[in-house]
Short mmCIF file of C-alpha atoms in Angstrom, two decimals:
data_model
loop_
_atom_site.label_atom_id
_atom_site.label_comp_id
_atom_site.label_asym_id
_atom_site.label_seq_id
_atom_site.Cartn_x
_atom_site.Cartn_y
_atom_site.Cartn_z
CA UNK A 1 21.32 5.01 -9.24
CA UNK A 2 17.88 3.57 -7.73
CA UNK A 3 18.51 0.61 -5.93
CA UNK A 4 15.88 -1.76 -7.61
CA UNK A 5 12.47 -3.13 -6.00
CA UNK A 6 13.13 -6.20 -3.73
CA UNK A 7 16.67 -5.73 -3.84
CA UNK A 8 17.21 -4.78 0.08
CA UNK A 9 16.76 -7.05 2.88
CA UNK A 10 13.78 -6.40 4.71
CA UNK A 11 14.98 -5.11 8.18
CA UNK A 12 16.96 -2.44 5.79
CA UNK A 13 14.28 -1.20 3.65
CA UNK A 14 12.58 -0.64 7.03
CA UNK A 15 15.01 0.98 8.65
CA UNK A 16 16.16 3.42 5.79
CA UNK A 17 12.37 3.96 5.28
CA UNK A 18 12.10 5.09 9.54
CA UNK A 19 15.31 7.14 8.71
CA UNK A 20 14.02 9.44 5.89
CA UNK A 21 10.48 9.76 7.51
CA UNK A 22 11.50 12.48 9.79
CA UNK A 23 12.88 14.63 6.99
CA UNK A 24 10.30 13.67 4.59
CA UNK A 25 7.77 15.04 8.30
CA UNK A 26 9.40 18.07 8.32
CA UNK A 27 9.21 19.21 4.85
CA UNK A 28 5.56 17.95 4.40
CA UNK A 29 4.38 20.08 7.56
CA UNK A 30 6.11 23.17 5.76
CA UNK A 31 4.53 22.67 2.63
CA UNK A 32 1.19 22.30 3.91
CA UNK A 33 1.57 25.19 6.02
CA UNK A 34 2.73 26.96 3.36
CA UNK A 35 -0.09 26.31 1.64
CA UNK A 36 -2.81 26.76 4.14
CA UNK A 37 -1.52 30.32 4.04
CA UNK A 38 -1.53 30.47 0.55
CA UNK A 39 -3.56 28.05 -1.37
CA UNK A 40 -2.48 30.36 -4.71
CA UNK A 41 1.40 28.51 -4.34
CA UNK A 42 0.03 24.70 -5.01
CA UNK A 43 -0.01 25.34 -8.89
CA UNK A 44 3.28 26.49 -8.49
CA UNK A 45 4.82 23.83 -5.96
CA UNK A 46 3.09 20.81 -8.49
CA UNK A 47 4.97 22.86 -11.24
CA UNK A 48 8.02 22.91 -9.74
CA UNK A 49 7.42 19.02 -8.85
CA UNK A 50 7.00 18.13 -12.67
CA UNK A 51 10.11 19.81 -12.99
CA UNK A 52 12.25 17.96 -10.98
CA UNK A 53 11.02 14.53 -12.29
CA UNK A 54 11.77 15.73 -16.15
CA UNK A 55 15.14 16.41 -14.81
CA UNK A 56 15.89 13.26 -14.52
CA UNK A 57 14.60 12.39 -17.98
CA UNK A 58 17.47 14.46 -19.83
CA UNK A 59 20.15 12.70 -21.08
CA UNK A 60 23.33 14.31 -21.03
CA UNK A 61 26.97 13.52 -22.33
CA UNK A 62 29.66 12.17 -20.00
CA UNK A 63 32.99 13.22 -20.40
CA UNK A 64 33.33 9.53 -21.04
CA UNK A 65 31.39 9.60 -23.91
CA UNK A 66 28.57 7.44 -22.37
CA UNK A 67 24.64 9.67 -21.42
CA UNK A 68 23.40 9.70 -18.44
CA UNK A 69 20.73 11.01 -16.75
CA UNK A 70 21.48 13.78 -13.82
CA UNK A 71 20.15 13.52 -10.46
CA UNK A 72 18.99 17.02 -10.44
CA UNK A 73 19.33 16.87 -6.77
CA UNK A 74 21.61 20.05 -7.07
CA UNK A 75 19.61 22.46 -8.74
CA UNK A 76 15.94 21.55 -6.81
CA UNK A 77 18.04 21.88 -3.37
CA UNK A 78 19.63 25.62 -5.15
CA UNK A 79 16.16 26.44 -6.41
CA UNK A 80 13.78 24.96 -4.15
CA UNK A 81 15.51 24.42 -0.71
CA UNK A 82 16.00 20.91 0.81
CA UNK A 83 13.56 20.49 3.15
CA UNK A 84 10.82 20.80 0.15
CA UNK A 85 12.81 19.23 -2.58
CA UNK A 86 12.96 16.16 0.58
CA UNK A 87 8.86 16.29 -0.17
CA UNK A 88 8.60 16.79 -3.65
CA UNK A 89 11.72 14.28 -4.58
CA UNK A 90 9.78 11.21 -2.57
CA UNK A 91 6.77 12.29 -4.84
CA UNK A 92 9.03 11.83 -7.77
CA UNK A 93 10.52 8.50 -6.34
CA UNK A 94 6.96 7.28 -5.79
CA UNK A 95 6.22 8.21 -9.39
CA UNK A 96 9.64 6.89 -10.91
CA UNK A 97 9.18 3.50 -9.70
CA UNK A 98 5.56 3.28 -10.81
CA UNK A 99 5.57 5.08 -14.31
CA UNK A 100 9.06 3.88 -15.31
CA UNK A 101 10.12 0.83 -12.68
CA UNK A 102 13.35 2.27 -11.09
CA UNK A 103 13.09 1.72 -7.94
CA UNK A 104 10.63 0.71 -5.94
CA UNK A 105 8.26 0.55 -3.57
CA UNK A 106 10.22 -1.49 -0.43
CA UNK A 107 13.17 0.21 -1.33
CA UNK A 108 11.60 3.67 -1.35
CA UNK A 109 12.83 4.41 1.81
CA UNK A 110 16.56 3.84 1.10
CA UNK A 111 16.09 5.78 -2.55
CA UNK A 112 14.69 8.49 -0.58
CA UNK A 113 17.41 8.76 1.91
CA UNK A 114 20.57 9.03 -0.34
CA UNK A 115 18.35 11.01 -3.66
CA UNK A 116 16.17 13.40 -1.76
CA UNK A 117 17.65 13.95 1.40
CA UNK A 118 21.25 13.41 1.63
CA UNK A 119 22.17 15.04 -1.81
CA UNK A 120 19.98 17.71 -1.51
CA UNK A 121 21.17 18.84 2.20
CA UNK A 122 25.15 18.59 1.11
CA UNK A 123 24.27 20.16 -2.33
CA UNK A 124 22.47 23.03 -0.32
CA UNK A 125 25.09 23.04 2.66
CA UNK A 126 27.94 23.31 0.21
CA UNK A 127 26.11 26.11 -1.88
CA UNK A 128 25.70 28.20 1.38
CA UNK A 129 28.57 27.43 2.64
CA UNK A 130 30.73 28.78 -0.12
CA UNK A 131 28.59 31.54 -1.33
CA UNK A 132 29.20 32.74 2.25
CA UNK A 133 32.71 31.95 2.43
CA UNK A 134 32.83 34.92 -0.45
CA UNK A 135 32.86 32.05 -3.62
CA UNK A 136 31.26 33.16 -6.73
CA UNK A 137 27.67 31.55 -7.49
CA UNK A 138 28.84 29.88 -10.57
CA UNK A 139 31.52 28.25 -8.33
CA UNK A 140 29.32 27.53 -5.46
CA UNK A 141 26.69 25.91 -7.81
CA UNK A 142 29.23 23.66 -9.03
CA UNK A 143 30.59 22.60 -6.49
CA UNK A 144 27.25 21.98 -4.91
CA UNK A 145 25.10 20.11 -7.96
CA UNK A 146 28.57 18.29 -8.17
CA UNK A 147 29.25 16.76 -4.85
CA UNK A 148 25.27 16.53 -4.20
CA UNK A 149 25.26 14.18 -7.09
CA UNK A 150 28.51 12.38 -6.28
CA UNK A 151 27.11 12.13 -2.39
CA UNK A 152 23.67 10.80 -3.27
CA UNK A 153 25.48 7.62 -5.23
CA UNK A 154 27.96 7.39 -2.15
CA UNK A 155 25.56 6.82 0.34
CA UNK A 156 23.51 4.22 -1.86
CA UNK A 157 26.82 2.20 -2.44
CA UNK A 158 26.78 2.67 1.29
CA UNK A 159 23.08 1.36 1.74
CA UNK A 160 24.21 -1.48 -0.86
CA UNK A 161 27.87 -2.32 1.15
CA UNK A 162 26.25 -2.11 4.68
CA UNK A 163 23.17 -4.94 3.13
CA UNK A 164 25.59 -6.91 1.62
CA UNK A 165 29.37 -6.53 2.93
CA UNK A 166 32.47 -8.49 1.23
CA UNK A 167 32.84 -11.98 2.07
CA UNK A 168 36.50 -11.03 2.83
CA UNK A 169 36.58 -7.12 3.13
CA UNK A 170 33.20 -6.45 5.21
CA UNK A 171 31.29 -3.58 4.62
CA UNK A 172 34.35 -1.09 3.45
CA UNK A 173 35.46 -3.53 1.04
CA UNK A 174 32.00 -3.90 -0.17
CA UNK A 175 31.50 -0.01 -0.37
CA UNK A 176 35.27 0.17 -2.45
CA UNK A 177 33.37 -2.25 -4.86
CA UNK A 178 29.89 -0.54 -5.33
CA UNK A 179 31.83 2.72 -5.34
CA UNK A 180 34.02 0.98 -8.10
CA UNK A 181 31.05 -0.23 -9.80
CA UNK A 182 29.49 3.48 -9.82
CA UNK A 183 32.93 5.57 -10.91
CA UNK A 184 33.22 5.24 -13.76
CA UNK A 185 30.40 6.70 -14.82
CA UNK A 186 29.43 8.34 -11.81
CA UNK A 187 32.81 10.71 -11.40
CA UNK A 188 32.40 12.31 -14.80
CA UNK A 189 28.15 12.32 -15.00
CA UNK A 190 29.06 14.28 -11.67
CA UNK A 191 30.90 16.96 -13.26
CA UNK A 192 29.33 16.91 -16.54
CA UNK A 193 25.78 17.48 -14.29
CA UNK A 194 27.94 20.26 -12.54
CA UNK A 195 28.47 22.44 -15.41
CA UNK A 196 24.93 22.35 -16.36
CA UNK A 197 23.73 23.22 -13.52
CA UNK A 198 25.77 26.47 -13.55
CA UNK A 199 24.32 27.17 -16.89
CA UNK A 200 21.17 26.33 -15.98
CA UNK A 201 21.68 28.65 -12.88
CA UNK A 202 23.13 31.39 -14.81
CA UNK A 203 20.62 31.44 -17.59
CA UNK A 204 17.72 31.51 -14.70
CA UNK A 205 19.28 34.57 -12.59
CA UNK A 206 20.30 36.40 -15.13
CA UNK A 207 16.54 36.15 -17.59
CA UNK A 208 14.42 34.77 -15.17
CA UNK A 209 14.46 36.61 -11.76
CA UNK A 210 11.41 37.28 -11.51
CA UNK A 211 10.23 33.58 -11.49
CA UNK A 212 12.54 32.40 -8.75
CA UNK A 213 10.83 35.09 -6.66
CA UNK A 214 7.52 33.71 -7.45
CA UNK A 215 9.05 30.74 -6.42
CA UNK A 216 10.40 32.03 -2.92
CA UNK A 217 6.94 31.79 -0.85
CA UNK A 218 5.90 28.68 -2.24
CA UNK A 219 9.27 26.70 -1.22
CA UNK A 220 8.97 28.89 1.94
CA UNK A 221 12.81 30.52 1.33
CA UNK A 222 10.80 33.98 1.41
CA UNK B 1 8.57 6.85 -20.34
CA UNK B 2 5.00 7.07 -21.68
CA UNK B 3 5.04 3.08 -21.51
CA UNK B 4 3.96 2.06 -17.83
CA UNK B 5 1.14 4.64 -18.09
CA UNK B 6 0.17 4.10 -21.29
CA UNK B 7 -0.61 0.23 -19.78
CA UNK B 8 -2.07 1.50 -16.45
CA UNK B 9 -4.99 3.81 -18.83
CA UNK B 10 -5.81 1.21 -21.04
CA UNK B 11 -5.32 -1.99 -19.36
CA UNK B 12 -8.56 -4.03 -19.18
CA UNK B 13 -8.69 -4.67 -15.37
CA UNK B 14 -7.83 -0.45 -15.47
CA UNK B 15 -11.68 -0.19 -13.34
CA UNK B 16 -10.86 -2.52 -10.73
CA UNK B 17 -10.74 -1.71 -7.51
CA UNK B 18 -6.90 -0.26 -6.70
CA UNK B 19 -7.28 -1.77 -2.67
CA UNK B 20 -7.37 -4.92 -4.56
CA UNK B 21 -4.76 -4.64 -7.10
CA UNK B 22 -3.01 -3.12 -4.30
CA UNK B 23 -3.38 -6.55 -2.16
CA UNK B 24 -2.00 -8.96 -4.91
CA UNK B 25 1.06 -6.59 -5.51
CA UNK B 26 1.83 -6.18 -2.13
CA UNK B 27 1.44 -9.51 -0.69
CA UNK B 28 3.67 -10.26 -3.76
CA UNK B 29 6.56 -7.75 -2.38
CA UNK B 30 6.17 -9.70 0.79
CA UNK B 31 5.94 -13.32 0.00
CA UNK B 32 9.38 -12.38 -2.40
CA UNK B 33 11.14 -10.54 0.53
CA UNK B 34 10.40 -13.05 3.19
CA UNK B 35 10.53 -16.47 1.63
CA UNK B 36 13.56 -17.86 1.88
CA UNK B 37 12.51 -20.80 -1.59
CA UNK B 38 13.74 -20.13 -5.16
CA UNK B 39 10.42 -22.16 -6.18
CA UNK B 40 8.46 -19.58 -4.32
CA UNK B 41 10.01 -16.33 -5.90
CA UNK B 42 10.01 -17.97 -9.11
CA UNK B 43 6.21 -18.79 -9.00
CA UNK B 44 5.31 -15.18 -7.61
CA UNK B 45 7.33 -13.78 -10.42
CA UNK B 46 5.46 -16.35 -13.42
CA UNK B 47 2.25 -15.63 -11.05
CA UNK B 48 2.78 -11.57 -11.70
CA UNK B 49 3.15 -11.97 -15.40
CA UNK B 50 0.44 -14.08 -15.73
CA UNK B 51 -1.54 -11.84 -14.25
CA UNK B 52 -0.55 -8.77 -16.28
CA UNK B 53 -0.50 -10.24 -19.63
CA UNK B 54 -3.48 -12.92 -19.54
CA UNK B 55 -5.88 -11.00 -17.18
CA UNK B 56 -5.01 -7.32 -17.66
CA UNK B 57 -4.01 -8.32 -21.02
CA UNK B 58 -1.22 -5.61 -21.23
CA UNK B 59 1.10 -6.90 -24.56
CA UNK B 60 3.59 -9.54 -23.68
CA UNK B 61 6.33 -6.67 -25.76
CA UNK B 62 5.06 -3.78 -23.73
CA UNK B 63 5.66 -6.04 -20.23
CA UNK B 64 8.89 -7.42 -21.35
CA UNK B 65 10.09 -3.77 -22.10
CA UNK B 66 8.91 -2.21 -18.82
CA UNK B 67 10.89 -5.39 -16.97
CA UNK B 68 14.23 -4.59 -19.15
CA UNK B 69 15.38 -1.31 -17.38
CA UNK B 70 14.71 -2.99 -13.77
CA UNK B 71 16.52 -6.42 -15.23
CA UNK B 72 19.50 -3.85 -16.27
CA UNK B 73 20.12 -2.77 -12.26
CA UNK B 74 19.90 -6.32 -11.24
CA UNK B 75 22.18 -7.53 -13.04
CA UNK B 76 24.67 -5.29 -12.44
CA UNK B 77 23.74 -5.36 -8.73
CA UNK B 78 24.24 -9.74 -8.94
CA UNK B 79 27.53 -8.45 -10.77
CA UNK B 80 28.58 -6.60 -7.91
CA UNK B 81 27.97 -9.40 -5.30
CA UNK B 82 29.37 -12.09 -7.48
CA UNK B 83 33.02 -11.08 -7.09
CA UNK B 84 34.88 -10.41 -4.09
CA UNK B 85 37.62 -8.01 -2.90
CA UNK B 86 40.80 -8.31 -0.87
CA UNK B 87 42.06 -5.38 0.58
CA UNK B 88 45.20 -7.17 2.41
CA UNK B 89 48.67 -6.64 0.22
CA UNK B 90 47.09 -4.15 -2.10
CA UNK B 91 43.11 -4.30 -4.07
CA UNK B 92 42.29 -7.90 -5.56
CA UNK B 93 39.16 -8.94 -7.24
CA UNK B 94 37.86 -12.30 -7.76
CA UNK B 95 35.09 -14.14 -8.31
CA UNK B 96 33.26 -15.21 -5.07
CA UNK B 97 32.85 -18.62 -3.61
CA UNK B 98 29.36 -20.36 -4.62
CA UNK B 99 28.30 -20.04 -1.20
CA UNK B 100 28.20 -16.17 -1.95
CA UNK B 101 27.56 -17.28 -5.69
CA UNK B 102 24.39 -18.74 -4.17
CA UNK B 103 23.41 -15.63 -2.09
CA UNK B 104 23.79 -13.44 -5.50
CA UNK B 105 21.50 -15.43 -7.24
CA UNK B 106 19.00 -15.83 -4.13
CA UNK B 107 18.46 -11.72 -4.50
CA UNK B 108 18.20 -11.63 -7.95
CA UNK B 109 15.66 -14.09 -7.72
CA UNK B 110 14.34 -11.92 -4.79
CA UNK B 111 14.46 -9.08 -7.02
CA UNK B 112 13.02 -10.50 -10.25
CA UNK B 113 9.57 -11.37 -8.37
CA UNK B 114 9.48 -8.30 -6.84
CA UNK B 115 9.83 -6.10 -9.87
CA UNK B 116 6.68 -7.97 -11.07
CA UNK B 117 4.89 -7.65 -8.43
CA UNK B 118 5.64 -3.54 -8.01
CA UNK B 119 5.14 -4.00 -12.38
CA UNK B 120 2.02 -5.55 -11.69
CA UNK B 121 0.45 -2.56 -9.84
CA UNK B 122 2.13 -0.29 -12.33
CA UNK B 123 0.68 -1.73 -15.51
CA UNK B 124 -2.70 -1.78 -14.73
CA UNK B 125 -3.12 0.53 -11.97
CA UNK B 126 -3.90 4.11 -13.10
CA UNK B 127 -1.05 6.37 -10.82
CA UNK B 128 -3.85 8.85 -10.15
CA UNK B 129 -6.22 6.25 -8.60
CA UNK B 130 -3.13 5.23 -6.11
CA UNK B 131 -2.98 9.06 -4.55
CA UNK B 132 -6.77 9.29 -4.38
CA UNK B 133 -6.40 5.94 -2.54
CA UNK B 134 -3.99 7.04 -0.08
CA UNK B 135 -5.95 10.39 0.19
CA UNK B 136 -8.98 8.13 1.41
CA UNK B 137 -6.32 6.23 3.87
CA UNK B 138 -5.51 9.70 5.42
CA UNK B 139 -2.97 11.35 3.22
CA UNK B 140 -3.27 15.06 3.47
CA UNK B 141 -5.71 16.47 0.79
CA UNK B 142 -2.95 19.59 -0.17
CA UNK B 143 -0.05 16.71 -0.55
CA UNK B 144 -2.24 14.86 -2.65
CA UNK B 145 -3.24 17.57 -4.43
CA UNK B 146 0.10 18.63 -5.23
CA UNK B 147 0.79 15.06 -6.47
CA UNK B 148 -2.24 14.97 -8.47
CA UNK B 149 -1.47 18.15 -10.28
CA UNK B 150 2.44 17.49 -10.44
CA UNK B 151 1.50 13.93 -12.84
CA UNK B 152 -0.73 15.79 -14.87
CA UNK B 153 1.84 18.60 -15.01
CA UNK B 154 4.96 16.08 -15.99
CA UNK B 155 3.62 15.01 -19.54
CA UNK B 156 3.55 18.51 -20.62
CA UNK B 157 6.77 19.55 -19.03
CA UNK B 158 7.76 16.17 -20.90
CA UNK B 159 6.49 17.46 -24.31
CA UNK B 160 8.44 20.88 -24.07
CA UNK B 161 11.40 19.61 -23.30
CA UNK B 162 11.20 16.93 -25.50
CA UNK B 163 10.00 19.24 -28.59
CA UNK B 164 12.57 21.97 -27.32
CA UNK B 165 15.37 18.66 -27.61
CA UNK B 166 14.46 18.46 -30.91
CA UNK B 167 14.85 21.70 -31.99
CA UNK B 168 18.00 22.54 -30.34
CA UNK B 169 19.57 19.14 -32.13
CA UNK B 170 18.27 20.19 -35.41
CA UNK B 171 19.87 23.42 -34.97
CA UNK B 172 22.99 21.64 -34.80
CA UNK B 173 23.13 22.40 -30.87
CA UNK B 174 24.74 19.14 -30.17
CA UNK B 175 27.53 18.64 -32.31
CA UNK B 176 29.77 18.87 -29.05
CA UNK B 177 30.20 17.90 -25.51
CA UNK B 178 30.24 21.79 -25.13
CA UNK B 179 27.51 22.47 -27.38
CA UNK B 180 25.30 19.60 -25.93
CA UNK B 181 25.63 21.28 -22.39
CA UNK B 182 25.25 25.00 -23.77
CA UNK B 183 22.02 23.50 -25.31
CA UNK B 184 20.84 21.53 -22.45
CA UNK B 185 21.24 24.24 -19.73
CA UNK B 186 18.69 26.46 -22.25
CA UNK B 187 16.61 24.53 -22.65
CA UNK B 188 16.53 24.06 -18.32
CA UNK B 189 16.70 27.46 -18.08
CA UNK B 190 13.90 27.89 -20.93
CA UNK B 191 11.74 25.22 -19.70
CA UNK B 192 11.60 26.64 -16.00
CA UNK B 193 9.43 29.85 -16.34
CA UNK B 194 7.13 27.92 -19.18
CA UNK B 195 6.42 25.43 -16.50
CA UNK B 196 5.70 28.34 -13.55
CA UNK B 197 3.53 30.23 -16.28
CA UNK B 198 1.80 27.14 -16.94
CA UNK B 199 0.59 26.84 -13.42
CA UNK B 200 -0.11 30.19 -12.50
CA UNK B 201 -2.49 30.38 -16.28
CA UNK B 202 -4.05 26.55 -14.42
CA UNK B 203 -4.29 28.36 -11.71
CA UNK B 204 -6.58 31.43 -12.84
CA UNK B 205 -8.31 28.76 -14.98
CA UNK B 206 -9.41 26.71 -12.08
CA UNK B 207 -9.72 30.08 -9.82
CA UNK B 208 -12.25 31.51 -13.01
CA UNK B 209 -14.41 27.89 -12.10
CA UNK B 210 -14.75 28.67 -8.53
CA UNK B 211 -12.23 26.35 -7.70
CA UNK B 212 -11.94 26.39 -3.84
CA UNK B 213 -8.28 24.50 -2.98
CA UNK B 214 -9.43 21.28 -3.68
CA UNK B 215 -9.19 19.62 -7.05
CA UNK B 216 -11.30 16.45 -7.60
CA UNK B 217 -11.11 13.97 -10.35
CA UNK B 218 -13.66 11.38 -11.82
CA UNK B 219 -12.97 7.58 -11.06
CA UNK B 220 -14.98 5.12 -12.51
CA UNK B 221 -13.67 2.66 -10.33
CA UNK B 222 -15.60 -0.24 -8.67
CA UNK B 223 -16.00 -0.31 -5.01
CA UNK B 224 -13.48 -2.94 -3.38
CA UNK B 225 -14.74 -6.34 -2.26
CA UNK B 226 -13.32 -7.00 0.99
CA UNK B 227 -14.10 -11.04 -0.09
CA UNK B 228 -11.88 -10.66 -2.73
CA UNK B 229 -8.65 -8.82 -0.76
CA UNK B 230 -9.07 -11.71 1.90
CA UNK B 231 -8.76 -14.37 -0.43
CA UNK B 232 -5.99 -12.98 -1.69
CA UNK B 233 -3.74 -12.72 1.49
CA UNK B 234 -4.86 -15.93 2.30
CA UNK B 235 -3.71 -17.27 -1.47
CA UNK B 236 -0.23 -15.68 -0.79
CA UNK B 237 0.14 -17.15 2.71
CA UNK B 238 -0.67 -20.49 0.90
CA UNK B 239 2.12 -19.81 -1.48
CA UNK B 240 5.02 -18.56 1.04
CA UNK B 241 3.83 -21.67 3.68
CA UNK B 242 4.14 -23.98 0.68
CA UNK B 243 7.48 -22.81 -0.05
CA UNK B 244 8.67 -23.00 3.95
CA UNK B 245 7.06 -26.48 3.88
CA UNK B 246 8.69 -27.77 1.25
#
């Protein structure tokens, strides 16, 4: 869920916007890095790019029987890392809002924060966490493109509760009612975008090694 | 998807300088954040489409569709703020007082003039101009580079995946919620190493043309006026002092 162009107050959009600049820092000096060393892995990190934005242009079932389109924020952190899927998913937001209007430009900042920081760095977390913790990957990758989906849309309900809290409730009863608002379709997209990811995963390590070690230098996981 | 783009090649102010373009969007985003009159919003966001449809002459259909996603989120979002919730003696919902009524409507007005101010840069500004602009503002040539290469890359990722759709649905791949996500995470997994081949067969292709890191692209784009950008910001401060004034 973008939050639309215009739509936060402005002392929000800045402050969001000074909150994901760090992040966005940090993965931008280890890209180019990355490719100073090897100018050969820019083909392959604009690839990888393109590949995250047409993500987002599947469609797939909810077990509600409404389509939706997945994040992808779980598979770019599993394939990619999250410090470079922080880079390459502002890219995306930049493009998003200007070749297909979601989101925007003021509020790039706050879509940044809870799409291409926050869900990639809980998806990633989690997927370390349990594949260390002895889980199997398919579990792990669940798990991780699962809650990394359901995260990103609970920290915009958060961005949206905290710029405009309940008359009556405040700001928690204004986050119970975006969160409400999101549920429904959110809950189930979450786990529907889970179980694709697996197979996505699954399908990619078991025919495709040999890519996602090509892949290794130029997200700097090597 | 192919809309927006599709506007931004072909649009006929599509030569004009992006700084400039880039001054009447963005002085819209501001004049709609920070001024506090409905009048004002509303005349940015009539302003906007003017501008679009008269002088890039971009097809009243083709703007209206590219406004009805954004119009979608605001909505909902108005929706949202137009009820309220009491959490005392267990969850109830109802419908806000007009005071918060009021404040709904003030940020969907908010909203509606922005979205056609960030839709006016979007229609008839090329996206490619916009990163060689920011690349001449100081944006690192490798970033921009990536970003250059990663829109040309996304409307052939786009064309596998949406060929590949069609293929897997004729085969009868999505007759269920299982079969839908069976076919979907193939076609992922498929469309993954046809992407990576892709760039590495770009790359020897550009490394066979003694390409050296850098990739450049040909703009026939008129230099900016810095007349023009001025008279601009001072047009939109008109506008938003109007609007306190009145």
């Amino acid at each position: 869920m973008h939050i639309m162009e215009g739509y936060l107050p402005v002392s929000h959009a800045l402050g969001w916007a000074a909150l994901s600049l760090p992040f966005v820092a940090y993965g931008a000096r280890k890209i180019i890095r990355t490719l100073e060393e090897k100018p050969e892995t820019k083909m392959l990190l604009a690839a990888s790019g393109a590949y995250v934005f047409v993500l987002s242009a599947l469609k797939i079932p909810s077990v509600t029987g409404s389509c939706s389109h997945p994040t992808g924020t779980g598979l770019a952190a599993t394939l990619f890392g999250p410090s470079v899927t922080a880079v390459l998913g502002t890219i995306v937001l930049l493009f998003q809002a200007l070749l297909l209007a979601h989101g925007g430009l003021t509020t790039l900042g706050a879509n940044v924060f809870s799409m291409a920081i926050a869900g990639p760095f809980i998806a990633y977390g989690l997927y370390r966490g349990l594949t260390r913790a002895g889980a199997s990957m398919a579990v792990a990758v669940f798990f991780a493109a699962a809650l990394g989906d359901l995260a990103t849309y609970c920290v915009t309900a958060l961005q949206l509760a905290l710029a405009f809290p309940d008359p009556v409730s405040g700001v928690f009863g204004a986050a119970v009612k975006f969160l409400a608002v999101f549920a429904p379709t959110q809950a189930p997209l979450a786990i529907s975008e889970g179980l694709l990811t697996v197979v996505v995963m699954n399908l990619l390590s078991r025919y495709s090694a040999d890519e996602l070690k090509a892949l290794a230098p130029a997200t700097g996981k090597a | 998807m192919r809309l927006i783009d599709r506007a931004a090649q072909t649009n006929r102010w599509r030569h004009m300088p992006t700084a400039e373009k880039l001054a009447v969007s963005l002085c819209g985003l501001a004049v709609a954040a920070l001024s506090p009159s409905p009048g004002v919003k509303g005349a940015v966001f009539l302003l906007m489409g003017g501008l679009v449809m008269a002088g890039a002459r971009v097809r009243p259909a083709d703007y209206l569709r590219a406004l009805a996603v954004p119009a979608g989120f605001i909505a909902t979002g108005v929706a949202a703020q137009a009820v309220t919730l009491s959490l005392s003696g267990g969850p109830v919902l109802a419908l806000a007082g007009p005071e918060a009524m009021a404040r709904a409507l003030s940020f969907a007005a908010t909203g509606f003039a922005s979205v056609s101010a960030l839709l006016f840069l979007a229609l008839t500004t090329p996206l490619t101009r916009l990163v060689e602009w920011l690349e001449d503002r100081g944006l690192n040539p490798h970033l921009a580079d990536v970003a250059l290469v990663m829109f040309r890359m996304i409307w052939l990722t786009l064309d596998c995946l949406e060929s590949g759709e069609r293929a897997l649905k004729g085969r009868l791949g999505h007759r269920s919620f299982r079969g839908i996500l069976t076919s979907h995470g193939l076609l992922l997994a498929a469309l993954l190493p046809r992407v990576l081949a892709r760039a590495r067969r770009l790359e020897t292709g550009l490394a066979a043309r003694g390409y050296q890191g850098r990739l450049v692209f040909l703009s026939g784009e008129a230099p900016a006026r810095s007349a023009r950008v001025w008279l601009t910001l001072a047009a939109f401060a008109g506008l938003f002092l109007a609007g306190h004034l009145a």
